[in-house]
Tab-separated table of C-alpha atoms and ligand atoms in Angstrom:
chain	number	residue	atom	x	y	z
A	8	UNK	CA	-0.091	0.018	0.023
A	9	UNK	CA	1.319	3.327	-1.023
A	10	UNK	CA	0.778	6.248	1.837
A	11	UNK	CA	0.875	9.640	0.115
A	12	UNK	CA	0.590	13.133	1.793
A	13	UNK	CA	1.460	15.410	-0.960
A	14	UNK	CA	-1.471	16.592	-3.360
A	15	UNK	CA	1.009	16.712	-6.352
A	16	UNK	CA	2.363	13.227	-5.728
A	17	UNK	CA	-1.113	11.823	-5.511
A	18	UNK	CA	-2.151	13.461	-8.678
A	19	UNK	CA	0.770	11.982	-10.588
A	20	UNK	CA	0.234	8.462	-9.195
A	21	UNK	CA	-3.622	8.686	-10.320
A	22	UNK	CA	-2.523	10.033	-13.593
A	23	UNK	CA	-0.219	7.247	-14.156
A	24	UNK	CA	-3.052	4.655	-13.246
A	25	UNK	CA	-5.425	6.335	-15.593
A	26	UNK	CA	-2.817	6.155	-18.494
A	27	UNK	CA	-2.846	2.322	-17.879
A	28	UNK	CA	-6.635	2.466	-18.208
A	29	UNK	CA	-7.371	1.469	-14.451
A	30	UNK	CA	-10.652	2.209	-12.811
A	31	UNK	CA	-10.344	3.948	-9.403
A	32	UNK	CA	-12.906	3.568	-6.583
A	33	UNK	CA	-12.460	6.057	-3.812
A	34	UNK	CA	-13.644	6.039	-0.192
A	35	UNK	CA	-13.288	9.452	1.697
A	36	UNK	CA	-13.041	9.038	5.440
A	37	UNK	CA	-12.066	10.930	8.533
A	38	UNK	CA	-10.150	7.956	9.957
A	39	UNK	CA	-10.321	5.948	13.292
A	40	UNK	CA	-11.515	3.328	10.968
A	41	UNK	CA	-14.098	0.667	11.896
A	42	UNK	CA	-16.166	-2.136	10.271
A	43	UNK	CA	-18.288	0.577	8.650
A	44	UNK	CA	-15.539	2.195	6.778
A	45	UNK	CA	-14.015	-1.183	5.909
A	46	UNK	CA	-17.342	-2.323	4.473
A	47	UNK	CA	-17.236	0.552	2.112
A	48	UNK	CA	-13.756	-0.291	1.157
A	49	UNK	CA	-14.407	-3.864	0.515
A	50	UNK	CA	-17.227	-2.905	-1.806
A	51	UNK	CA	-15.030	-0.469	-3.665
A	52	UNK	CA	-12.191	-3.186	-3.748
A	53	UNK	CA	-14.547	-5.575	-5.379
A	54	UNK	CA	-15.727	-3.035	-7.986
A	55	UNK	CA	-12.598	-1.356	-9.148
A	56	UNK	CA	-9.048	-1.980	-10.376
A	57	UNK	CA	-7.585	0.443	-7.784
A	58	UNK	CA	-8.763	1.402	-4.218
A	59	UNK	CA	-7.868	4.769	-3.025
A	60	UNK	CA	-8.931	5.815	0.470
A	61	UNK	CA	-8.477	9.213	2.194
A	62	UNK	CA	-8.027	10.018	5.714
A	63	UNK	CA	-8.369	13.706	6.484
A	64	UNK	CA	-10.215	15.120	9.427
A	65	UNK	CA	-11.609	18.303	7.443
A	66	UNK	CA	-11.458	21.317	9.713
A	67	UNK	CA	-13.838	23.355	7.550
A	68	UNK	CA	-16.856	20.923	8.170
A	69	UNK	CA	-16.523	21.623	11.939
A	70	UNK	CA	-18.437	24.373	13.626
A	71	UNK	CA	-16.480	26.363	16.353
A	72	UNK	CA	-18.119	24.394	19.151
A	73	UNK	CA	-17.840	20.998	17.515
A	74	UNK	CA	-15.344	18.211	18.200
A	75	UNK	CA	-12.630	18.873	15.753
A	76	UNK	CA	-9.875	18.762	18.198
A	77	UNK	CA	-11.237	15.775	20.181
A	78	UNK	CA	-12.029	13.857	17.083
A	79	UNK	CA	-10.411	10.519	17.622
A	80	UNK	CA	-7.155	9.901	15.336
A	81	UNK	CA	-4.806	6.830	15.139
A	82	UNK	CA	-3.022	6.750	11.833
A	83	UNK	CA	-0.771	3.776	12.613
A	84	UNK	CA	-3.854	1.510	13.186
A	85	UNK	CA	-5.755	2.889	10.393
A	86	UNK	CA	-2.901	2.208	8.007
A	87	UNK	CA	-2.606	-1.346	9.331
A	88	UNK	CA	-6.590	-1.918	8.696
A	89	UNK	CA	-6.356	-0.207	5.418
A	90	UNK	CA	-3.589	-2.365	4.052
A	91	UNK	CA	-5.150	-5.573	5.315
A	92	UNK	CA	-8.368	-4.474	3.470
A	93	UNK	CA	-6.540	-4.357	0.279
A	94	UNK	CA	-6.287	-0.321	-0.087
A	95	UNK	CA	-3.844	0.417	-2.889
A	96	UNK	CA	-3.215	4.188	-1.905
A	97	UNK	CA	-3.991	5.946	1.386
A	98	UNK	CA	-4.087	9.656	0.819
A	99	UNK	CA	-3.323	11.358	4.014
A	100	UNK	CA	-2.825	15.132	3.543
A	101	UNK	CA	-2.129	17.558	6.307
A	102	UNK	CA	-4.351	20.661	6.997
A	103	UNK	CA	-1.796	22.843	5.525
A	104	UNK	CA	-1.295	20.737	2.387
A	105	UNK	CA	-5.219	20.869	1.890
A	106	UNK	CA	-5.676	24.503	3.059
A	107	UNK	CA	-2.379	26.318	2.430
A	108	UNK	CA	-3.986	29.907	2.259
A	109	UNK	CA	-7.547	31.088	3.032
A	110	UNK	CA	-9.656	29.799	0.082
A	111	UNK	CA	-10.655	32.529	-2.508
A	112	UNK	CA	-13.609	30.255	-3.500
A	113	UNK	CA	-15.563	27.625	-1.706
A	114	UNK	CA	-18.964	25.433	-2.378
A	115	UNK	CA	-22.302	26.671	-0.921
A	116	UNK	CA	-24.834	24.096	-0.616
A	117	UNK	CA	-28.411	25.357	-1.292
A	118	UNK	CA	-30.736	22.333	-1.068
A	119	UNK	CA	-31.294	19.314	1.223
A	120	UNK	CA	-29.547	21.148	4.177
A	121	UNK	CA	-32.152	23.001	6.080
A	122	UNK	CA	-33.214	19.708	7.835
A	123	UNK	CA	-31.620	17.127	9.983
A	124	UNK	CA	-28.009	17.814	10.895
A	125	UNK	CA	-27.787	20.555	8.343
A	126	UNK	CA	-30.223	22.773	10.328
A	127	UNK	CA	-27.839	22.768	13.496
A	128	UNK	CA	-24.547	22.229	11.878
A	129	UNK	CA	-24.444	25.673	10.027
A	130	UNK	CA	-21.789	25.554	7.175
A	131	UNK	CA	-21.267	21.838	7.717
A	132	UNK	CA	-22.249	20.594	4.369
A	133	UNK	CA	-20.491	23.625	2.671
A	134	UNK	CA	-17.387	22.298	4.331
A	135	UNK	CA	-18.059	18.701	3.108
A	136	UNK	CA	-18.970	19.871	-0.378
A	137	UNK	CA	-15.618	22.054	-0.542
A	138	UNK	CA	-13.349	19.286	0.470
A	139	UNK	CA	-14.936	16.776	-1.766
A	140	UNK	CA	-14.540	19.056	-4.784
A	141	UNK	CA	-10.837	19.160	-3.827
A	142	UNK	CA	-10.666	15.387	-3.142
A	143	UNK	CA	-12.662	14.591	-6.316
A	144	UNK	CA	-10.218	16.659	-8.351
A	145	UNK	CA	-7.231	15.115	-6.737
A	146	UNK	CA	-8.274	11.480	-6.767
A	147	UNK	CA	-10.502	11.544	-9.845
A	148	UNK	CA	-12.387	8.344	-8.867
A	149	UNK	CA	-14.625	6.618	-11.481
A	150	UNK	CA	-16.716	5.523	-8.240
A	151	UNK	CA	-17.109	7.124	-4.880
A	152	UNK	CA	-18.434	5.191	-1.966
A	153	UNK	CA	-20.419	6.649	0.995
A	154	UNK	CA	-22.444	5.346	3.921
A	155	UNK	CA	-25.987	5.769	4.542
A	156	UNK	CA	-25.149	6.257	8.112
A	157	UNK	CA	-24.736	9.912	6.920
A	158	UNK	CA	-27.740	9.842	4.552
A	159	UNK	CA	-27.991	13.644	4.409
A	160	UNK	CA	-24.356	13.644	3.285
A	161	UNK	CA	-25.292	11.089	0.622
A	162	UNK	CA	-28.152	13.335	-0.411
A	163	UNK	CA	-25.862	16.354	-0.680
A	164	UNK	CA	-23.163	14.580	-2.676
A	165	UNK	CA	-25.741	13.326	-5.192
A	166	UNK	CA	-26.490	17.117	-5.834
A	167	UNK	CA	-22.789	17.934	-5.854
A	168	UNK	CA	-21.889	15.164	-8.600
A	169	UNK	CA	-25.031	16.091	-10.648
A	170	UNK	CA	-24.426	19.912	-10.526
A	171	UNK	CA	-20.903	20.079	-10.955
A	172	UNK	CA	-20.951	17.292	-13.747
A	173	UNK	CA	-18.259	15.124	-12.067
A	174	UNK	CA	-17.929	11.916	-14.008
A	175	UNK	CA	-18.234	9.883	-10.915
A	176	UNK	CA	-20.762	7.130	-9.897
A	177	UNK	CA	-22.033	7.628	-6.377
A	178	UNK	CA	-22.386	4.216	-4.528
A	179	UNK	CA	-24.393	4.461	-1.337
A	180	UNK	CA	-23.641	1.852	1.298
A	181	UNK	CA	-26.051	0.503	3.844
A	182	UNK	CA	-25.302	1.295	7.623
A	183	UNK	CA	-23.071	-1.176	9.429
A	184	UNK	CA	-24.008	-1.971	13.000
A	185	UNK	CA	-22.666	-3.336	16.257
A	186	UNK	CA	-24.266	-6.671	17.231
A	187	UNK	CA	-26.723	-4.834	19.477
A	188	UNK	CA	-27.727	-2.519	16.751
A	189	UNK	CA	-25.801	0.522	17.417
A	190	UNK	CA	-24.551	2.183	14.268
A	191	UNK	CA	-20.726	1.765	13.967
A	192	UNK	CA	-19.134	5.232	14.487
A	193	UNK	CA	-15.727	6.778	15.383
A	194	UNK	CA	-17.512	8.836	17.967
A	195	UNK	CA	-18.879	5.709	19.802
A	196	UNK	CA	-15.626	5.670	21.846
A	197	UNK	CA	-16.672	8.923	23.391
A	198	UNK	CA	-19.629	7.320	25.110
A	199	UNK	CA	-19.521	6.533	28.980
A	200	UNK	CA	-20.188	2.984	29.686
A	201	UNK	CA	-23.563	3.678	30.810
A	202	UNK	CA	-24.360	5.535	27.664
A	203	UNK	CA	-22.834	2.716	25.414
A	204	UNK	CA	-25.508	0.470	27.173
A	205	UNK	CA	-28.345	2.870	26.278
A	206	UNK	CA	-27.097	3.481	22.893
A	207	UNK	CA	-28.711	0.623	21.003
A	208	UNK	CA	-32.148	2.004	22.019
A	209	UNK	CA	-31.798	4.571	19.150
A	210	UNK	CA	-31.897	1.877	16.466
A	211	UNK	CA	-34.722	-0.040	18.558
A	212	UNK	CA	-36.838	3.113	18.448
A	213	UNK	CA	-36.378	3.257	14.609
A	214	UNK	CA	-37.289	-0.374	14.192
A	215	UNK	CA	-40.265	0.061	16.447
A	216	UNK	CA	-41.299	3.030	14.169
A	217	UNK	CA	-40.997	1.037	11.161
A	218	UNK	CA	-43.026	-1.898	12.530
A	219	UNK	CA	-45.919	0.727	13.274
A	220	UNK	CA	-45.757	2.052	9.815
A	221	UNK	CA	-45.614	-1.499	8.483
A	222	UNK	CA	-48.826	-2.227	10.524
A	223	UNK	CA	-50.604	0.858	8.818
A	224	UNK	CA	-49.578	4.165	10.645
A	225	UNK	CA	-49.195	6.830	8.205
A	226	UNK	CA	-49.145	9.846	10.428
A	227	UNK	CA	-45.425	11.170	10.670
A	228	UNK	CA	-46.293	12.965	14.018
A	229	UNK	CA	-47.451	9.805	15.723
A	230	UNK	CA	-44.050	8.103	14.638
A	231	UNK	CA	-42.038	10.965	15.846
A	232	UNK	CA	-43.757	11.062	19.235
A	233	UNK	CA	-43.235	7.291	19.598
A	234	UNK	CA	-39.564	7.520	18.814
A	235	UNK	CA	-39.182	10.505	21.136
A	236	UNK	CA	-41.001	8.606	24.026
A	237	UNK	CA	-38.774	5.707	23.438
A	238	UNK	CA	-35.393	7.555	23.601
A	239	UNK	CA	-36.318	9.806	26.571
A	240	UNK	CA	-37.707	6.993	28.541
A	241	UNK	CA	-34.723	4.556	27.916
A	242	UNK	CA	-31.544	6.838	27.568
A	243	UNK	CA	-30.076	9.681	29.314
A	244	UNK	CA	-29.308	11.429	25.891
A	245	UNK	CA	-30.885	14.597	24.880
A	246	UNK	CA	-32.703	14.413	21.476
A	247	UNK	CA	-31.419	16.974	18.952
A	248	UNK	CA	-34.059	15.910	16.338
A	249	UNK	CA	-36.437	13.082	15.140
A	250	UNK	CA	-37.485	13.754	11.529
A	251	UNK	CA	-39.178	12.098	8.780
A	252	UNK	CA	-38.803	13.024	5.129
A	253	UNK	CA	-39.069	11.835	1.588
A	254	UNK	CA	-35.512	10.345	0.606
A	255	UNK	CA	-33.256	11.481	-0.933
A	256	UNK	CA	-35.163	14.815	-1.706
A	257	UNK	CA	-35.636	15.377	2.157
A	258	UNK	CA	-38.827	17.211	1.528
A	259	UNK	CA	-41.504	17.408	4.198
A	260	UNK	CA	-44.319	14.706	4.380
A	261	UNK	CA	-47.805	15.006	5.733
A	262	UNK	CA	-48.541	11.466	4.940
A	263	UNK	CA	-46.027	8.613	4.925
A	264	UNK	CA	-45.739	7.133	1.397
A	265	UNK	CA	-43.084	6.240	-0.926
A	266	UNK	CA	-39.193	6.111	-0.199
A	267	UNK	CA	-38.797	7.648	3.197
A	268	UNK	CA	-36.137	8.383	5.808
A	269	UNK	CA	-36.577	8.502	9.577
A	270	UNK	CA	-33.555	10.066	11.188
A	271	UNK	CA	-32.582	10.838	14.720
A	272	UNK	CA	-29.773	12.642	16.461
A	273	UNK	CA	-29.249	12.341	20.299
A	274	UNK	CA	-26.429	14.128	22.320
A	275	UNK	CA	-24.756	12.188	24.891
A	276	UNK	CA	-22.053	13.836	27.335
A	277	UNK	CA	-19.231	13.559	24.922
A	278	UNK	CA	-20.644	12.220	21.691
A	279	UNK	CA	-23.556	13.163	19.501
A	280	UNK	CA	-25.020	10.040	17.702
A	281	UNK	CA	-26.915	9.787	14.494
A	282	UNK	CA	-28.885	7.042	13.126
A	283	UNK	CA	-31.466	6.554	10.417
A	284	UNK	CA	-33.515	3.968	8.444
A	285	UNK	CA	-34.616	4.512	4.810
A	286	UNK	CA	-37.326	2.273	3.258
A	287	UNK	CA	-40.252	2.296	1.120
A	288	UNK	CA	-43.687	2.696	2.496
A	289	UNK	CA	-46.448	0.970	0.355
A	290	UNK	CA	-49.619	2.716	-0.447
B	302	AMP	P1	-16.375	9.439	8.564
B	302	AMP	O1	-15.063	8.846	8.599
B	302	AMP	O2	-17.107	9.402	9.626
B	302	AMP	O3	-16.427	10.759	7.785
B	302	AMP	O4	-16.908	8.267	7.424
B	302	AMP	C1	-16.336	8.006	6.249
B	302	AMP	C2	-17.383	7.289	5.333
B	302	AMP	O5	-17.770	6.037	6.096
B	302	AMP	C3	-18.763	8.034	5.173
B	302	AMP	O6	-19.211	7.868	3.928
B	302	AMP	C4	-19.523	7.477	6.301
B	302	AMP	O7	-21.051	7.479	5.925
B	302	AMP	C5	-19.266	6.021	6.201
B	302	AMP	N1	-19.778	5.193	7.411
B	302	AMP	C6	-19.409	5.809	8.778
B	302	AMP	N2	-19.949	4.913	9.609
B	302	AMP	C7	-20.582	3.914	8.970
B	302	AMP	C8	-21.515	2.809	9.188
B	302	AMP	N3	-21.703	2.515	10.564
B	302	AMP	N4	-22.032	2.129	8.187
B	302	AMP	C9	-21.805	2.432	6.912
B	302	AMP	N5	-20.953	3.583	6.661
B	302	AMP	C10	-20.390	4.337	7.418
């Protein structure tokens, strides 16, 4: 596995691969790799000649009171896991390499952001879109793999690829969970023991909600209340949001039908957890 920290070197390496007619699959990450990331990588590995992974904790997608400094990092462990998973090139630029000076131009996302995490994380998706424009230009992937764990991010990337005409296929990948149902996340290490025990209740509430919809409930407010009650009764977390939308458009719903997302965010002492399910509601 090649580990590259320089943008120029990465571009030269990718250029030589492209000249040899190789296809490139790309998994952008912020590191502290877990089974969720590795699942994206395995899928990308099986569908492309070359697997490129980036590890970059992107400062411009974190708000001033968010966890940029405390975001977990472990490059040595990550490199080992990446190598074992068949990564060909690990791109790990420094902040200075990616942002040597104040940018004169950045991306601004207009739709699919005034809901869910976008509502509270002002500018977050602008930061995500901006770094992805850079990464897509550096890595020039044929396909890019994103987890549905961050379903709003998938919706925004879908818009970015379409609107900016990137010749890239977006591949959304299902959420990978712990055995007890908790969605795998680099931030799970910041839960206390008690919070870790409570955390599976988040997915449990989503499953309960789906069962009610399967039984015929079509009122989003009833479903929302059910989830809120379950989480407040069984966890010490503070609910940021419980929301239901059409997916991937993220439009409001007065009645549940078609492809929908039920998404939640819950704040614990040192970690804010998100989870969601997307599925088709039959007429
Ligand atoms: P991150 O390092 O948190 O930016 O995540 C990098 C990529 O891995 C994103 O596309 C995430 O959606 C995806 N990812 C993170 N956790 C999971 C998970 N539990 N299941 C599936 N994909 C995930």
